[in-house]
XYZ file of C-alpha atoms in Angstrom:
683
model
C 52.287 86.090 97.339
C 55.177 84.419 99.150
C 54.680 83.684 102.840
C 56.909 85.493 105.285
C 59.847 83.423 106.556
C 59.562 81.892 109.988
C 61.849 83.239 112.672
C 64.229 80.926 114.482
C 62.122 81.127 117.620
C 58.914 80.314 115.720
C 60.633 77.350 114.122
C 61.834 76.129 117.510
C 58.335 76.316 118.997
C 56.481 74.942 116.000
C 58.866 72.054 115.322
C 59.989 70.976 118.776
C 59.536 67.326 117.820
C 61.820 67.672 114.802
C 64.995 69.120 116.278
C 68.406 67.495 116.251
C 70.921 68.834 118.758
C 74.598 67.893 118.933
C 75.947 70.308 121.525
C 77.091 72.916 119.007
C 73.876 73.662 117.136
C 70.297 72.553 116.687
C 69.116 71.670 113.189
C 65.398 72.172 112.645
C 63.869 69.795 110.122
C 60.419 70.147 108.602
C 58.239 67.041 108.698
C 56.849 68.049 105.327
C 58.252 70.575 102.830
C 56.392 73.812 102.313
C 54.948 74.457 98.853
C 57.503 75.914 96.473
C 55.519 79.108 96.123
C 55.898 79.815 99.848
C 59.687 79.894 99.713
C 61.343 83.302 100.078
C 64.348 83.889 97.807
C 66.562 80.820 98.493
C 66.583 81.386 102.283
C 66.148 78.186 104.291
C 65.136 77.955 107.915
C 67.823 76.595 110.198
C 69.255 77.433 113.578
C 71.189 80.705 113.439
C 74.058 79.245 115.470
C 75.483 77.606 112.381
C 76.659 80.899 110.874
C 79.367 81.564 113.502
C 80.520 77.941 113.259
C 80.618 78.140 109.488
C 82.512 81.427 109.711
C 85.005 79.717 112.013
C 85.537 76.907 109.510
C 85.990 79.479 106.738
C 88.569 81.312 108.825
C 90.407 78.029 109.360
C 90.312 77.470 105.604
C 91.707 80.972 104.991
C 94.503 80.221 107.439
C 95.246 77.162 105.247
C 95.082 74.846 108.246
C 94.526 72.002 105.771
C 98.251 72.232 104.948
C 98.821 70.986 108.501
C 96.991 67.763 107.647
C 93.731 68.873 109.286
C 90.783 68.290 106.966
C 87.841 70.697 107.055
C 84.221 69.830 106.224
C 83.638 71.011 102.669
C 80.878 70.870 100.080
C 82.746 70.073 96.869
C 80.934 70.786 93.586
C 81.936 68.466 90.737
C 80.503 67.695 87.340
C 81.334 66.914 83.772
C 81.926 69.856 81.477
C 78.626 71.453 80.307
C 76.653 69.650 83.026
C 75.179 72.971 84.234
C 77.440 73.274 87.284
C 77.944 77.030 86.966
C 74.215 77.593 86.482
C 73.424 75.798 89.737
C 75.932 77.923 91.621
C 74.593 81.079 89.997
C 71.086 80.138 91.099
C 72.233 79.592 94.688
C 74.293 82.776 94.837
C 72.050 84.969 92.718
C 75.028 86.315 90.753
C 76.596 85.692 87.353
C 79.713 83.547 87.045
C 82.182 83.340 84.122
C 80.879 81.416 81.111
C 82.263 80.512 77.727
C 83.738 77.741 75.640
C 85.971 75.177 77.332
C 86.925 75.312 81.003
C 85.739 78.476 82.735
C 86.587 77.370 86.280
C 90.366 76.926 86.166
C 91.094 77.162 89.883
C 89.262 75.906 92.975
C 86.645 78.615 93.573
C 85.634 78.761 97.225
C 82.205 80.406 97.332
C 81.209 81.782 100.735
C 77.561 82.774 100.637
C 76.204 84.716 103.609
C 72.599 85.803 104.076
C 73.114 89.451 104.954
C 70.127 91.834 105.305
C 71.906 94.798 103.792
C 70.444 97.065 101.093
C 73.469 96.647 98.846
C 75.163 93.269 98.319
C 78.809 93.021 99.364
C 81.128 91.004 97.129
C 84.895 90.584 97.261
C 87.641 88.166 96.232
C 90.530 86.810 98.297
C 93.599 85.130 96.776
C 97.349 85.134 97.326
C 96.901 87.432 100.324
C 94.959 89.988 98.265
C 91.513 91.452 98.928
C 89.658 92.689 95.826
C 86.302 94.452 96.155
C 83.746 93.964 93.374
C 79.993 94.091 92.717
C 77.305 92.068 90.941
C 77.891 93.813 87.611
C 81.643 93.262 87.628
C 82.053 90.010 89.560
C 82.459 87.944 86.371
C 85.305 90.151 85.158
C 86.902 90.161 88.628
C 86.838 86.349 88.825
C 88.291 86.020 85.311
C 91.062 88.520 86.079
C 91.951 86.804 89.352
C 91.920 83.413 87.621
C 94.347 84.663 84.966
C 96.598 86.067 87.665
C 96.630 82.690 89.443
C 96.582 80.226 86.532
C 97.965 82.288 83.664
C 96.412 83.685 80.482
C 96.209 80.350 78.686
C 93.672 77.644 79.479
C 95.649 75.658 82.018
C 94.504 75.074 85.592
C 96.019 75.735 89.012
C 95.380 74.261 92.456
C 95.738 77.661 94.167
C 92.269 78.531 95.515
C 90.300 81.701 94.837
C 87.713 82.752 97.427
C 84.543 84.616 96.464
C 82.570 86.104 99.374
C 78.952 87.039 98.652
C 77.038 88.851 101.412
C 73.542 89.331 100.098
C 69.987 89.350 101.348
C 68.219 86.102 100.500
C 71.200 83.823 99.734
C 71.699 80.629 101.741
C 74.505 80.460 104.302
C 76.770 78.051 102.456
C 80.427 77.540 101.723
C 81.194 75.455 98.628
C 84.253 74.675 96.541
C 83.643 74.732 92.791
C 86.179 72.719 90.806
C 86.953 72.686 87.067
C 84.550 70.685 84.931
C 85.823 67.292 83.819
C 86.984 67.204 80.219
C 88.813 64.421 78.401
C 89.842 66.189 75.204
C 92.173 69.211 75.525
C 91.306 72.226 73.401
C 93.760 74.727 71.941
C 95.866 76.269 74.682
C 95.292 73.472 77.194
C 97.997 71.009 78.274
C 97.764 67.506 76.847
C 97.289 66.020 80.313
C 94.434 68.371 81.262
C 92.194 65.416 82.169
C 94.796 63.990 84.545
C 95.352 67.405 86.148
C 91.636 67.990 86.732
C 91.116 64.436 87.987
C 93.974 64.752 90.442
C 92.585 68.060 91.758
C 89.060 66.670 92.134
C 90.276 63.521 93.912
C 92.314 65.620 96.318
C 89.179 67.519 97.353
C 86.643 64.668 97.451
C 88.823 61.955 98.994
C 88.654 63.156 102.652
C 85.746 61.711 104.632
C 84.901 65.252 105.735
C 83.955 66.261 102.168
C 80.357 66.298 100.929
C 80.252 65.695 97.174
C 77.702 67.774 95.257
C 77.579 65.933 91.955
C 75.972 67.991 89.154
C 74.418 65.757 86.466
C 72.633 66.663 83.263
C 69.217 65.067 82.752
C 70.148 64.632 79.092
C 72.773 61.941 79.768
C 72.912 58.483 81.299
C 74.094 59.033 84.879
C 76.166 55.846 84.912
C 78.346 57.191 82.066
C 79.226 60.442 83.843
C 82.889 60.771 84.742
C 82.010 62.716 87.889
C 79.931 59.750 89.110
C 82.832 57.384 88.469
C 85.177 59.596 90.490
C 82.804 60.027 93.410
C 82.181 56.270 93.534
C 85.933 55.687 93.820
C 86.039 57.516 97.178
C 82.421 57.102 98.325
C 81.278 53.648 97.257
C 78.098 53.677 99.360
C 77.240 57.265 98.398
C 76.627 58.266 102.028
C 78.268 61.645 101.412
C 77.159 62.281 97.829
C 74.228 64.508 96.819
C 73.226 64.728 93.149
C 71.746 67.784 91.416
C 69.999 67.036 88.124
C 70.039 70.025 85.778
C 68.258 70.619 82.457
C 65.172 68.776 83.723
C 63.033 70.656 81.187
C 65.280 69.421 78.338
C 64.861 65.696 79.081
C 61.775 65.080 81.220
C 61.168 61.592 79.805
C 62.367 58.930 82.209
C 63.741 61.419 84.748
C 61.433 60.153 87.482
C 62.714 56.616 86.942
C 66.349 57.809 86.986
C 66.093 59.541 90.343
C 63.994 56.845 92.003
C 65.948 53.822 90.759
C 69.274 55.289 91.909
C 71.497 52.920 89.967
C 74.623 54.894 90.871
C 74.408 55.001 94.713
C 73.555 58.595 95.552
C 73.149 58.188 99.297
C 72.022 61.744 100.074
C 69.471 61.697 97.282
C 68.684 63.748 94.194
C 67.366 67.248 93.626
C 66.012 68.100 90.174
C 66.253 71.777 89.168
C 65.571 74.165 86.321
C 68.201 76.858 85.977
C 67.755 80.397 84.710
C 67.248 80.761 80.966
C 68.151 83.782 78.870
C 67.451 87.162 80.460
C 65.286 85.849 83.271
C 65.889 87.330 86.661
C 66.644 84.874 89.448
C 63.220 85.551 90.978
C 61.535 84.871 87.633
C 63.585 81.705 87.222
C 62.335 80.406 90.582
C 58.730 81.094 89.620
C 59.179 79.329 86.269
C 60.862 76.424 88.040
C 57.907 76.074 90.435
C 55.439 76.154 87.538
C 57.455 73.528 85.633
C 57.435 70.958 88.442
C 53.818 71.753 89.322
C 52.307 71.623 85.830
C 54.500 69.505 83.548
C 52.773 66.177 82.875
C 55.959 64.178 83.615
C 57.931 66.380 85.968
C 54.928 67.063 88.215
C 55.001 63.390 89.231
C 58.391 63.845 90.917
C 58.185 64.213 94.707
C 58.131 67.919 95.605
C 60.659 67.226 98.318
C 63.378 66.651 95.694
C 62.731 69.448 93.182
C 63.745 73.080 92.994
C 66.631 75.328 93.892
C 65.037 76.248 97.271
C 64.907 72.553 98.203
C 68.525 72.145 97.105
C 69.459 75.152 99.226
C 67.747 73.738 102.294
C 69.267 70.282 101.814
C 72.742 71.755 101.476
C 72.306 73.890 104.583
C 71.123 70.943 106.664
C 73.886 68.680 105.344
C 76.463 71.378 105.935
C 75.207 72.058 109.464
C 75.340 68.364 110.303
C 78.798 67.702 108.890
C 80.310 70.864 110.384
C 78.947 70.124 113.846
C 79.986 66.469 113.554
C 83.537 67.302 112.506
C 84.185 70.199 114.879
C 85.233 68.105 117.930
C 87.651 66.102 115.774
C 89.021 69.327 114.269
C 89.620 70.661 117.784
C 91.366 67.435 118.772
C 93.615 67.394 115.697
C 94.549 71.066 116.073
C 95.506 70.584 119.725
C 97.399 67.365 119.005
C 99.325 68.908 116.112
C 100.057 72.026 118.167
C 101.323 69.951 121.096
C 103.552 67.845 118.832
C 105.016 70.869 117.044
C 105.725 72.703 120.299
C 107.403 69.584 121.662
C 109.486 69.219 118.492
C 110.495 72.890 118.596
C 111.534 72.529 122.237
C 113.698 69.544 121.296
C 115.591 71.586 118.747
C 118.954 72.947 119.822
C 119.172 76.326 121.418
C 120.547 78.985 119.105
C 124.169 79.385 120.229
C 125.627 82.878 120.387
C 128.841 82.519 122.437
C 131.741 80.089 122.651
C 130.765 79.328 126.240
C 127.282 78.313 125.118
C 128.777 76.185 122.358
C 131.106 74.427 124.813
C 128.228 73.807 127.209
C 126.154 72.329 124.381
C 129.099 70.144 123.329
C 129.611 68.798 126.850
C 125.893 68.012 127.114
C 126.049 66.126 123.819
C 129.100 64.166 124.937
C 127.502 63.336 128.268
C 124.301 62.051 126.712
C 126.198 60.140 123.994
C 128.425 58.428 126.566
C 125.404 57.475 128.643
C 123.740 55.985 125.559
C 126.859 53.987 124.710
C 127.104 52.672 128.269
C 123.517 51.452 128.019
C 123.995 49.875 124.594
C 127.488 48.399 124.857
C 127.836 47.685 128.579
C 124.480 47.453 130.360
C 122.348 45.961 127.590
C 119.576 48.564 127.776
C 117.834 49.250 124.459
C 115.140 51.808 125.305
C 116.621 54.355 122.874
C 116.606 51.898 119.947
C 113.856 49.402 120.819
C 113.206 48.248 117.245
C 116.763 48.470 115.844
C 118.369 45.137 116.713
C 121.642 46.274 115.201
C 121.912 48.687 118.138
C 121.381 46.035 120.832
C 125.081 45.866 121.613
C 125.491 43.214 124.306
C 123.194 40.784 122.473
C 125.201 41.225 119.273
C 128.453 40.707 121.234
C 127.174 37.368 122.526
C 126.116 36.352 119.011
C 129.585 37.099 117.644
C 131.309 35.273 120.515
C 129.059 32.223 120.049
C 129.775 32.231 116.327
C 133.525 32.442 117.021
C 133.333 29.547 119.496
C 131.344 27.412 117.039
C 133.851 28.080 114.278
C 136.673 26.897 116.546
C 134.726 23.773 117.510
C 133.722 22.883 113.950
C 137.281 23.340 112.689
C 138.655 21.024 115.357
C 136.044 18.340 114.707
C 136.425 18.237 110.937
C 138.287 15.131 109.836
C 139.455 14.246 113.344
C 138.952 10.484 112.866
C 140.502 10.176 109.418
C 143.893 8.405 109.560
C 143.411 7.988 113.300
C 146.716 8.248 115.258
C 148.833 8.314 112.085
C 149.993 11.886 112.621
C 150.866 11.171 116.255
C 152.794 8.021 115.295
C 154.745 9.929 112.650
C 155.672 12.711 115.099
C 156.708 10.197 117.748
C 159.006 8.543 115.251
C 160.700 11.868 114.521
C 160.956 12.732 118.207
C 162.809 9.572 119.186
C 165.850 10.054 121.359
C 168.234 8.261 123.658
C 165.936 8.058 126.679
C 163.484 5.767 128.381
C 160.921 4.612 125.809
C 157.738 5.019 127.890
C 157.893 8.836 128.179
C 156.021 10.975 125.662
C 158.424 13.463 124.040
C 157.302 17.022 124.826
C 158.516 18.164 121.416
C 155.914 15.959 119.744
C 153.143 17.463 121.879
C 154.318 21.036 121.182
C 154.619 20.321 117.473
C 150.993 19.166 117.296
C 149.901 22.091 119.459
C 151.768 24.575 117.276
C 150.131 23.182 114.144
C 146.640 23.245 115.609
C 147.030 26.817 116.837
C 148.400 27.832 113.458
C 145.394 26.235 111.712
C 142.886 28.380 113.641
C 145.038 31.523 114.012
C 143.157 33.480 111.339
C 139.839 33.118 113.167
C 140.638 35.319 116.206
C 141.875 38.076 113.866
C 138.709 37.847 111.787
C 136.569 37.901 114.915
C 138.385 40.906 116.356
C 138.060 42.810 113.076
C 134.308 42.183 112.879
C 133.950 43.130 116.521
C 135.581 46.537 116.137
C 133.739 47.222 112.895
C 130.507 46.682 114.798
C 131.635 48.866 117.706
C 132.510 51.622 115.219
C 129.042 51.396 113.657
C 127.317 51.715 117.052
C 129.558 54.498 118.326
C 129.198 56.627 115.195
C 125.432 56.043 115.025
C 125.023 57.247 118.618
C 127.325 60.222 118.161
C 125.541 61.270 114.964
C 122.123 60.938 116.587
C 123.102 63.092 119.545
C 124.811 65.755 117.435
C 122.392 65.768 114.464
C 121.567 69.446 114.999
C 125.218 70.492 114.645
C 126.652 69.215 111.319
C 130.084 70.842 111.872
C 130.320 68.969 115.179
C 129.162 65.761 113.503
C 132.046 65.785 111.061
C 134.528 66.284 113.895
C 132.991 63.569 116.066
C 132.889 61.079 113.218
C 136.519 61.721 112.324
C 137.693 61.459 115.943
C 135.696 58.296 116.616
C 137.012 56.602 113.481
C 140.615 57.544 114.341
C 140.260 56.311 117.926
C 138.632 53.019 116.965
C 141.272 52.449 114.284
C 143.979 52.831 116.945
C 142.164 50.553 119.388
C 141.577 48.000 116.648
C 145.290 48.033 115.826
C 146.129 47.494 119.512
C 143.617 44.656 119.617
C 145.252 42.953 116.648
C 148.629 43.191 118.378
C 147.086 41.627 121.479
C 145.578 38.782 119.401
C 148.997 38.128 117.877
C 150.499 37.881 121.365
C 147.747 35.488 122.495
C 148.300 33.250 119.476
C 152.062 33.248 120.003
C 151.655 32.415 123.705
C 149.460 29.427 122.847
C 152.071 28.203 120.376
C 154.956 28.699 122.744
C 153.992 26.518 125.664
C 151.362 24.236 127.105
C 149.871 25.014 130.476
C 146.609 24.949 132.397
C 145.624 24.669 136.029
C 142.126 23.632 135.037
C 141.381 20.248 136.666
C 139.114 19.397 133.752
C 142.235 18.611 131.735
C 143.155 15.602 133.893
C 139.533 14.578 134.277
C 138.933 14.596 130.537
C 142.222 12.775 129.831
C 141.394 10.002 132.295
C 137.955 9.612 130.779
C 139.373 9.317 127.261
C 142.121 6.963 128.323
C 139.444 4.622 129.644
C 138.807 3.655 126.019
C 142.408 2.546 125.477
C 141.857 -1.149 126.308
C 139.022 -1.348 123.802
C 141.273 0.105 121.081
C 144.241 -2.119 121.901
C 142.030 -5.203 121.986
C 140.701 -4.428 118.537
C 144.176 -3.717 117.151
C 145.621 -6.936 118.592
C 142.685 -9.079 117.445
C 144.124 -11.708 115.068
C 140.894 -13.604 114.385
C 139.522 -14.143 110.879
C 136.505 -11.886 111.539
C 138.469 -9.172 113.213
C 136.808 -5.719 113.020
C 138.101 -2.980 110.686
C 136.815 -0.176 112.914
C 135.927 0.431 116.537
C 133.703 2.957 118.301
C 135.384 4.866 121.116
C 133.401 6.992 123.579
C 134.218 10.668 123.210
C 135.999 10.054 119.912
C 133.649 8.181 117.623
C 134.220 5.432 115.059
C 137.869 5.051 114.019
C 139.535 2.797 111.445
C 142.082 0.390 112.904
C 143.365 -1.638 109.961
C 146.309 0.780 109.352
C 147.220 0.571 113.059
C 147.760 -3.220 113.045
C 151.048 -2.694 111.248
C 152.235 -0.312 113.987
C 151.059 -2.109 117.091
C 154.042 -1.221 119.191
C 153.432 2.547 118.745
C 149.639 2.638 119.174
C 149.627 2.867 122.957
C 151.925 5.899 123.144
C 150.277 7.594 120.156
C 146.833 7.141 121.736
C 148.083 8.687 124.974
C 149.538 11.646 123.053
C 146.299 12.220 121.131
C 144.131 12.058 124.254
C 146.368 14.560 126.018
C 146.081 16.912 123.060
C 142.309 16.372 122.764
C 141.842 17.234 126.462
C 144.155 20.226 126.335
C 142.701 21.583 123.060
C 139.313 21.996 124.683
C 140.995 24.179 127.291
C 142.796 26.210 124.598
C 139.621 26.892 122.616
C 137.677 27.933 125.697
C 140.583 30.081 126.835
C 140.669 31.861 123.473
C 136.952 32.671 123.621
C 137.132 33.768 127.256
C 140.179 35.927 126.617
C 138.497 37.615 123.665
C 135.377 38.284 125.735
C 137.327 39.782 128.630
C 139.464 41.831 126.265
C 136.328 43.105 124.537
C 134.624 44.241 127.739
C 137.767 45.918 129.023
C 138.361 47.848 125.798
C 134.734 48.962 125.475
C 134.985 50.335 129.021
C 138.199 52.152 128.097
C 136.670 53.488 124.878
C 133.491 54.865 126.431
C 134.712 56.013 129.824
C 138.251 57.225 129.147
C 139.425 57.734 125.613
C 136.482 58.781 123.424
C 135.774 62.178 124.943
C 139.435 63.157 125.026
C 139.951 62.128 121.402
C 136.944 64.163 120.242
C 137.962 67.215 122.287
C 141.490 67.095 120.859
C 140.124 66.849 117.339
C 137.590 69.634 117.932
C 140.060 72.192 119.235
C 143.005 70.961 117.173
C 144.342 72.530 113.980
C 142.063 70.443 111.758
C 138.924 70.586 113.854
C 137.784 74.052 112.922
C 137.241 75.092 116.513
C 134.260 75.049 118.788
C 133.178 78.301 117.132
C 131.819 76.383 114.143
C 129.020 75.142 116.349
C 127.703 78.714 116.396
C 126.853 78.417 112.696
C 123.328 77.028 112.495
C 122.880 75.008 109.286
C 120.231 76.260 106.836
C 118.264 73.019 107.171
C 117.967 73.479 110.950
C 117.095 77.166 110.619
C 114.454 76.377 108.001
C 112.946 73.659 110.169
C 112.836 76.033 113.145
C 111.065 78.734 111.125
C 108.651 76.208 109.631
C 107.724 74.950 113.095
C 107.263 78.500 114.362
C 104.937 79.345 111.456
C 102.994 76.149 111.996
C 102.661 76.801 115.730
C 101.462 80.355 115.073
C 98.863 79.110 112.580
C 97.680 76.329 114.890
C 97.416 78.677 117.862
C 95.291 81.061 115.814
C 93.184 78.090 114.722
C 92.841 76.882 118.311
C 91.701 80.355 119.381
C 89.072 80.402 116.633
C 87.513 77.050 117.569
C 87.833 77.763 121.311
C 85.791 80.945 120.847
C 83.071 79.039 118.989
C 82.918 76.282 121.596
C 82.809 78.833 124.410
C 79.981 80.653 122.669
C 78.067 77.407 122.123
C 78.472 76.497 125.789
C 77.278 79.952 126.874
C 74.201 79.705 124.650
C 73.451 76.260 126.049
C 73.633 77.645 129.601
C 71.214 80.450 128.692
C 68.715 77.922 127.401
């Protein structure tokens, strides 16, 4: 006769040295397993606090909190087709499940077993918001009907879960997810990629670290060849969250002991060997036959009694489930609160629903104010806190880069070929500028001619620089405006159009200003910078060296001479024009000194012009241009801001649904934690 089950209090007193507490529950572990014959019908002894916690996790699962990226601790049942998976679940639940050829489980079947001391078992299904009552005689038909409603009448599968709740006296308090058996060859009515579909579904459920993998293996096969083992090893290489159930032990007893003790496939949580119900046996009779098998069989009796039998499997699952649920609960609480906080913050950042023109105008002015402040930081003050990792939006730094590049282009252009045919151009111009006047004065026309040519040679560069500059300003301005008005697409279109029109006008004005600057530099020569005279005097200090080399009539006279500030120059061509070298050298040194001033003046002028126009753009003209466009005949009016785009409305509703779900979830776990704390205080 079976011994009466121990109460929770008796277990606590008798096993005080074998209790594990984690703040939420206390798991009582037996130092030695009781004989199989002393087990009541599949009921294991564990602390009764786990049931409310497990109910809370089930409620979170029903709320579909996993869609919010919050993983729940789950026992996932996997196995190759015909491995005996359904028989194991039937033995645990004490009810019949659908059987037949091919895949019987075509949807994830969430089995919630609850030990409930009621005279009549209570069974019902939940799916797609429906609640369907059933009973032990009709549960198979009810599951098949619900499966067809979810996955269709063919033999395809669906990832939409079906929940079966079994409240029955003597069943273990467990929640498990049964998945379709793994099959490689599609049968008639199944899609060709049935294996890929099932594999993808299984991997989705077993990949999270919170999942415990219950791998059902047939004793008749080599474990290492099982597809379910291969899949579990992909996500759990060490096997620390995999428990194996070996079915059909009576069919292949030879070598089974070696299989489960060698553990060649890394089953970290161990093995449990079972004998499932055969034929018309009742579940009670099946347990008795199972106990006899492992007690009396010459081979199977050698297997440790701590790893055989459905009651042992039940107790292992309950202890594993209690441990993983209690371990994961604090992290679940943290993730729910974090997700809730983030969603509430995101919802609060969304624009207020506008209902009047006054509200729309207020919202517009707020957008303009914040956009102008951002542009001041980016383009004027060099503050990048809004775009810390987007270097393209670091305006003042990019301005300096463009100015430096412009200055280098001017310098490189002036230096290229400066010593080839040294002084020949100056001599030629002096010849053409001769007049009836004193010969030792440099003709101003020659100087202006050289200046005009040099300015003309580099005239395209300021235009190119100014064009690139305003293209960049347009990019920054539109990016900022779009970011600040992203919740109002009608306003975005208006702001983009106005900004582009304004910048086009300012760019055109800038090009006119560049033309004027270029023409001024061509027209006359002037500077009050004392560096001009200083540089000219320095360069003219090399004149004696040049003249000495030119006038050298010796046999070993040099063909070139090195002049400080100028470099190595060829002098052979100059010996034929000795009488013009002195004046030509003076002319060239004047131009060299003055050209440095011109180049620096161009860069400085561009920089000052840039800063002034950015100030004008941001502080004076941009807002007015956008307002005129918004209320003008082509702007569509401020009223268009009242029309909330579908994408924004959908996002708002999605956030509201998520917040509602997460708040319900937070209430559920808060209640459990409060109850656990109260129980701890009572103890």
